[in-house]
Amino acid sequence: MIRLESVCRTYRLGDQPVKALDHVDLAVDAGAYVSVMGPSGSGKSTLLNVIGLLDTPDSGHYQLNGRETTTLDEEARAAERNRHVGFVFQAYHLIDRLSARENIELPLVLAGMAPAERAPLVDDMIGRLDLADRADHLPRQLSGGQRQRVAIARAVIRKPALLLADEPTGNLDSHSGTEVIRLLEELNAQGITLLIVTHDPNIGRRAGRRLRMEDGCITADDCSPEPGDAPA
């Protein structure tokens, strides 16, 4: 599903170039569960942004579902992103003036789906994520865990093949964080390819495949099982 070949991405920090990705090679099969770990500044989020078509490599090749993406213009990249990718961020990125239901519904509205078609999809997602009693509340009226569930619902309402989560438990207490990870793992079990960036080794080793990044490079790629660390 995902294939990166010698992907490089350099930023400038003042007058200094910083290699966020340094000739990264990576292949991920459909349905995989992958965690990406490493110190701050190692390139984890940049890797996720490239895979999610939010950022463009300076060089190298990136194929998503067999399609070369590095030659696409921004409109075509946006179309591929909207068709295939869902995002979950640490900061939720919900729209404050919209209710939980309206935030979940937003991708369908932007896709031009008629209200009569949207309603059952949104109702089903609200029920699956146990948000029925909070659906008409604004984000500020929700707990952190509830806000993240709304963000996940919004990310998967269009049934993306790929879900990218960047520190999805970073703003949550341990109980809420565990609930969110279990929800993401349930979605993965249903066939969604899941990539999680995390600083938490307990979360990272739950994944079936664990990458470690340092200085813009993948320095470890481990898919061996770890006894006692299977998802609860």
Short mmCIF file of C-alpha atoms in Angstrom, two decimals:
data_model
loop_
_atom_site.label_atom_id
_atom_site.label_comp_id
_atom_site.label_asym_id
_atom_site.label_seq_id
_atom_site.Cartn_x
_atom_site.Cartn_y
_atom_site.Cartn_z
CA MET A 1 0.00 0.00 0.00
CA ILE A 2 2.80 2.42 0.98
CA ARG A 3 6.19 2.45 -0.73
CA LEU A 4 8.86 5.08 -0.13
CA GLU A 5 12.14 4.90 -2.02
CA SER A 6 15.08 7.10 -1.03
CA VAL A 7 12.77 9.88 0.19
CA CYS A 8 14.48 13.07 1.39
CA ARG A 9 12.99 16.20 2.98
CA THR A 10 15.09 19.13 4.14
CA TYR A 11 13.92 22.22 6.04
CA ARG A 12 15.78 25.38 6.85
CA LEU A 13 16.13 26.42 10.49
CA GLY A 14 17.45 29.95 10.21
CA ASP A 15 20.46 29.62 7.91
CA GLN A 16 20.96 25.94 8.66
CA PRO A 17 19.49 23.10 6.56
CA VAL A 18 17.94 20.33 8.64
CA LYS A 19 17.42 16.90 7.07
CA ALA A 20 14.07 15.76 8.42
CA LEU A 21 14.11 12.68 6.15
CA ASP A 22 17.38 11.27 4.84
CA HIS A 23 16.97 8.69 2.04
CA VAL A 24 14.14 6.84 3.74
CA ASP A 25 13.01 3.49 2.30
CA LEU A 26 9.79 1.99 3.61
CA ALA A 27 7.13 -0.44 2.44
CA VAL A 28 3.91 -1.03 4.39
CA ASP A 29 1.29 -3.59 3.41
CA ALA A 30 -2.44 -2.89 3.54
CA GLY A 31 -3.92 -3.67 6.96
CA ALA A 32 -0.64 -3.29 8.85
CA TYR A 33 -0.35 -1.77 12.33
CA VAL A 34 2.87 0.24 12.56
CA SER A 35 4.24 2.49 15.29
CA VAL A 36 6.93 5.11 14.68
CA MET A 37 9.10 6.07 17.64
CA GLY A 38 12.20 8.13 18.25
CA PRO A 39 13.39 11.35 19.92
CA SER A 40 11.94 14.77 19.14
CA GLY A 41 13.28 16.06 15.84
CA SER A 42 14.03 12.58 14.49
CA GLY A 43 11.64 12.97 11.53
CA LYS A 44 8.61 11.02 12.79
CA SER A 45 5.99 13.66 12.07
CA THR A 46 7.60 14.60 8.76
CA LEU A 47 7.42 10.95 7.71
CA LEU A 48 3.72 10.87 8.63
CA ASN A 49 3.07 14.13 6.74
CA VAL A 50 4.76 12.79 3.61
CA ILE A 51 2.82 9.52 3.80
CA GLY A 52 -0.39 11.51 4.33
CA LEU A 53 0.35 13.77 1.33
CA LEU A 54 0.47 16.86 3.55
CA ASP A 55 4.13 17.38 2.62
CA THR A 56 6.14 16.73 -0.53
CA PRO A 57 9.60 15.11 -0.60
CA ASP A 58 12.51 17.05 -2.06
CA SER A 59 13.62 13.86 -3.81
CA GLY A 60 12.82 10.18 -3.99
CA HIS A 61 9.58 8.37 -4.81
CA TYR A 62 6.40 7.72 -2.88
CA GLN A 63 3.69 5.38 -4.13
CA LEU A 64 0.31 5.15 -2.42
CA ASN A 65 -1.84 2.22 -3.57
CA GLY A 66 0.47 1.81 -6.54
CA ARG A 67 0.23 5.44 -7.68
CA GLU A 68 3.31 7.65 -7.81
CA THR A 69 2.44 10.77 -5.80
CA THR A 70 5.55 12.91 -6.10
CA THR A 71 4.58 14.08 -9.59
CA LEU A 72 1.01 15.08 -8.67
CA ASP A 73 -0.05 18.72 -8.46
CA GLU A 74 -1.65 20.00 -5.25
CA GLU A 75 -5.20 19.47 -6.46
CA ALA A 76 -4.51 15.85 -7.37
CA ARG A 77 -2.65 15.29 -4.10
CA ALA A 78 -5.62 16.67 -2.16
CA ALA A 79 -7.96 14.36 -4.04
CA GLU A 80 -5.79 11.32 -3.24
CA ARG A 81 -5.52 12.42 0.40
CA ASN A 82 -9.27 12.86 0.77
CA ARG A 83 -9.94 9.54 -0.92
CA HIS A 84 -7.49 7.34 0.98
CA VAL A 85 -6.22 8.97 4.19
CA GLY A 86 -7.63 9.87 7.60
CA PHE A 87 -5.72 11.88 10.21
CA VAL A 88 -5.83 11.97 14.02
CA PHE A 89 -3.71 14.62 15.77
CA GLN A 90 -2.69 15.29 19.35
CA ALA A 91 -4.52 18.64 19.33
CA TYR A 92 -7.82 17.23 17.96
CA HIS A 93 -8.31 20.12 15.45
CA LEU A 94 -12.07 20.20 15.97
CA ILE A 95 -14.06 23.27 14.90
CA ASP A 96 -15.12 25.01 18.10
CA ARG A 97 -18.44 26.38 16.82
CA LEU A 98 -19.64 22.99 15.53
CA SER A 99 -21.16 20.26 17.68
CA ALA A 100 -19.62 16.81 17.92
CA ARG A 101 -22.13 15.58 15.35
CA GLU A 102 -21.37 18.45 12.97
CA ASN A 103 -17.61 17.91 13.29
CA ILE A 104 -18.03 14.23 12.44
CA GLU A 105 -20.31 15.09 9.52
CA LEU A 106 -18.04 17.76 8.05
CA PRO A 107 -16.02 15.53 5.66
CA LEU A 108 -19.27 14.27 4.14
CA VAL A 109 -20.54 17.82 3.73
CA LEU A 110 -17.32 18.83 1.99
CA ALA A 111 -17.62 15.77 -0.25
CA GLY A 112 -21.04 17.00 -1.40
CA MET A 113 -23.05 14.14 0.09
CA ALA A 114 -26.76 14.85 0.49
CA PRO A 115 -28.13 15.25 4.05
CA ALA A 116 -30.33 12.16 3.72
CA GLU A 117 -27.26 10.07 2.88
CA ARG A 118 -25.09 11.65 5.58
CA ALA A 119 -27.44 11.18 8.53
CA PRO A 120 -27.35 7.36 8.84
CA LEU A 121 -23.56 7.27 8.41
CA VAL A 122 -23.06 9.86 11.14
CA ASP A 123 -25.58 8.19 13.46
CA ASP A 124 -23.85 4.85 13.01
CA MET A 125 -20.42 6.34 13.77
CA ILE A 126 -21.75 8.17 16.85
CA GLY A 127 -23.22 4.93 18.15
CA ARG A 128 -20.08 2.89 17.47
CA LEU A 129 -17.89 5.38 19.34
CA ASP A 130 -20.30 5.71 22.29
CA LEU A 131 -20.93 9.42 21.70
CA ALA A 132 -24.74 9.42 21.52
CA ASP A 133 -25.22 11.40 24.74
CA ARG A 134 -22.58 13.98 23.72
CA ALA A 135 -23.36 14.34 20.00
CA ASP A 136 -24.94 17.79 20.30
CA HIS A 137 -22.29 19.23 22.61
CA LEU A 138 -19.59 21.63 21.49
CA PRO A 139 -15.93 20.57 21.77
CA ARG A 140 -15.39 22.73 24.87
CA GLN A 141 -18.14 20.74 26.60
CA LEU A 142 -16.36 17.42 26.00
CA SER A 143 -13.56 15.69 27.86
CA GLY A 144 -10.23 15.14 26.16
CA GLY A 145 -11.04 11.50 25.48
CA GLN A 146 -14.42 12.42 24.02
CA ARG A 147 -12.87 15.06 21.79
CA GLN A 148 -10.34 12.56 20.50
CA ARG A 149 -13.13 10.06 19.77
CA VAL A 150 -14.92 12.77 17.79
CA ALA A 151 -11.67 13.44 15.90
CA ILE A 152 -11.30 9.72 15.14
CA ALA A 153 -14.91 9.50 13.98
CA ARG A 154 -14.36 12.45 11.66
CA ALA A 155 -11.16 10.83 10.33
CA VAL A 156 -12.81 7.52 9.45
CA ILE A 157 -16.34 8.60 8.43
CA ARG A 158 -15.39 8.31 4.74
CA LYS A 159 -13.84 4.89 5.30
CA PRO A 160 -10.19 5.68 4.45
CA ALA A 161 -7.84 2.81 3.76
CA LEU A 162 -5.07 4.49 5.77
CA LEU A 163 -5.29 6.13 9.21
CA LEU A 164 -2.38 8.24 10.45
CA ALA A 165 -2.24 9.17 14.14
CA ASP A 166 0.33 11.68 15.40
CA GLU A 167 0.68 11.41 19.21
CA PRO A 168 -3.06 10.66 19.53
CA THR A 169 -2.84 10.20 23.32
CA GLY A 170 -0.46 13.08 24.02
CA ASN A 171 -3.11 15.31 25.66
CA LEU A 172 -4.98 12.52 27.45
CA ASP A 173 -4.84 10.90 30.87
CA SER A 174 -3.81 7.24 30.95
CA HIS A 175 -7.38 5.88 31.08
CA SER A 176 -8.59 7.99 28.14
CA GLY A 177 -5.39 7.25 26.25
CA THR A 178 -5.92 3.51 26.63
CA GLU A 179 -9.50 3.83 25.37
CA VAL A 180 -8.33 5.78 22.30
CA ILE A 181 -5.60 3.24 21.47
CA ARG A 182 -8.06 0.38 21.79
CA LEU A 183 -10.45 2.18 19.46
CA LEU A 184 -7.69 2.70 16.88
CA GLU A 185 -6.75 -0.97 17.19
CA GLU A 186 -10.38 -2.00 16.62
CA LEU A 187 -10.38 0.03 13.41
CA ASN A 188 -7.14 -1.65 12.35
CA ALA A 189 -8.69 -5.05 13.06
CA GLN A 190 -11.47 -4.07 10.63
CA GLY A 191 -8.88 -3.63 7.87
CA ILE A 192 -7.70 -0.02 8.12
CA THR A 193 -3.93 0.39 7.81
CA LEU A 194 -2.78 2.18 10.99
CA LEU A 195 0.41 4.21 11.53
CA ILE A 196 0.93 5.79 14.95
CA VAL A 197 3.67 8.25 15.89
CA THR A 198 4.29 8.12 19.64
CA HIS A 199 6.85 8.93 22.32
CA ASP A 200 5.28 6.33 24.63
CA PRO A 201 7.10 2.97 24.38
CA ASN A 202 4.14 1.17 25.97
CA ILE A 203 1.94 2.33 23.09
CA GLY A 204 4.64 1.82 20.49
CA ARG A 205 5.25 -1.82 21.26
CA ARG A 206 1.54 -2.71 20.95
CA ALA A 207 1.95 -2.40 17.17
CA GLY A 208 2.70 -5.44 15.06
CA ARG A 209 5.59 -3.55 13.46
CA ARG A 210 7.75 -0.96 15.22
CA LEU A 211 9.95 1.59 13.49
CA ARG A 212 12.54 3.76 15.21
CA MET A 213 13.81 6.98 13.71
CA GLU A 214 16.91 9.04 14.45
CA ASP A 215 18.26 12.01 12.51
CA GLY A 216 15.81 11.54 9.64
CA CYS A 217 16.60 7.84 9.15
CA ILE A 218 14.81 4.63 10.04
CA THR A 219 17.34 2.97 12.32
CA ALA A 220 15.26 -0.04 13.44
CA ASP A 221 12.39 -1.97 11.91
CA ASP A 222 11.07 -4.66 14.25
CA CYS A 223 8.11 -6.91 13.54
CA SER A 224 8.93 -9.67 16.03
CA PRO A 225 6.27 -10.31 18.69
CA GLU A 226 6.91 -9.07 22.21
CA PRO A 227 5.56 -11.49 24.85
CA GLY A 228 3.05 -9.89 27.18
CA ASP A 229 2.53 -6.84 25.00
CA ALA A 230 -0.44 -8.01 22.96
CA PRO A 231 -3.30 -5.48 22.89
CA ALA A 232 -5.68 -5.85 25.82
#
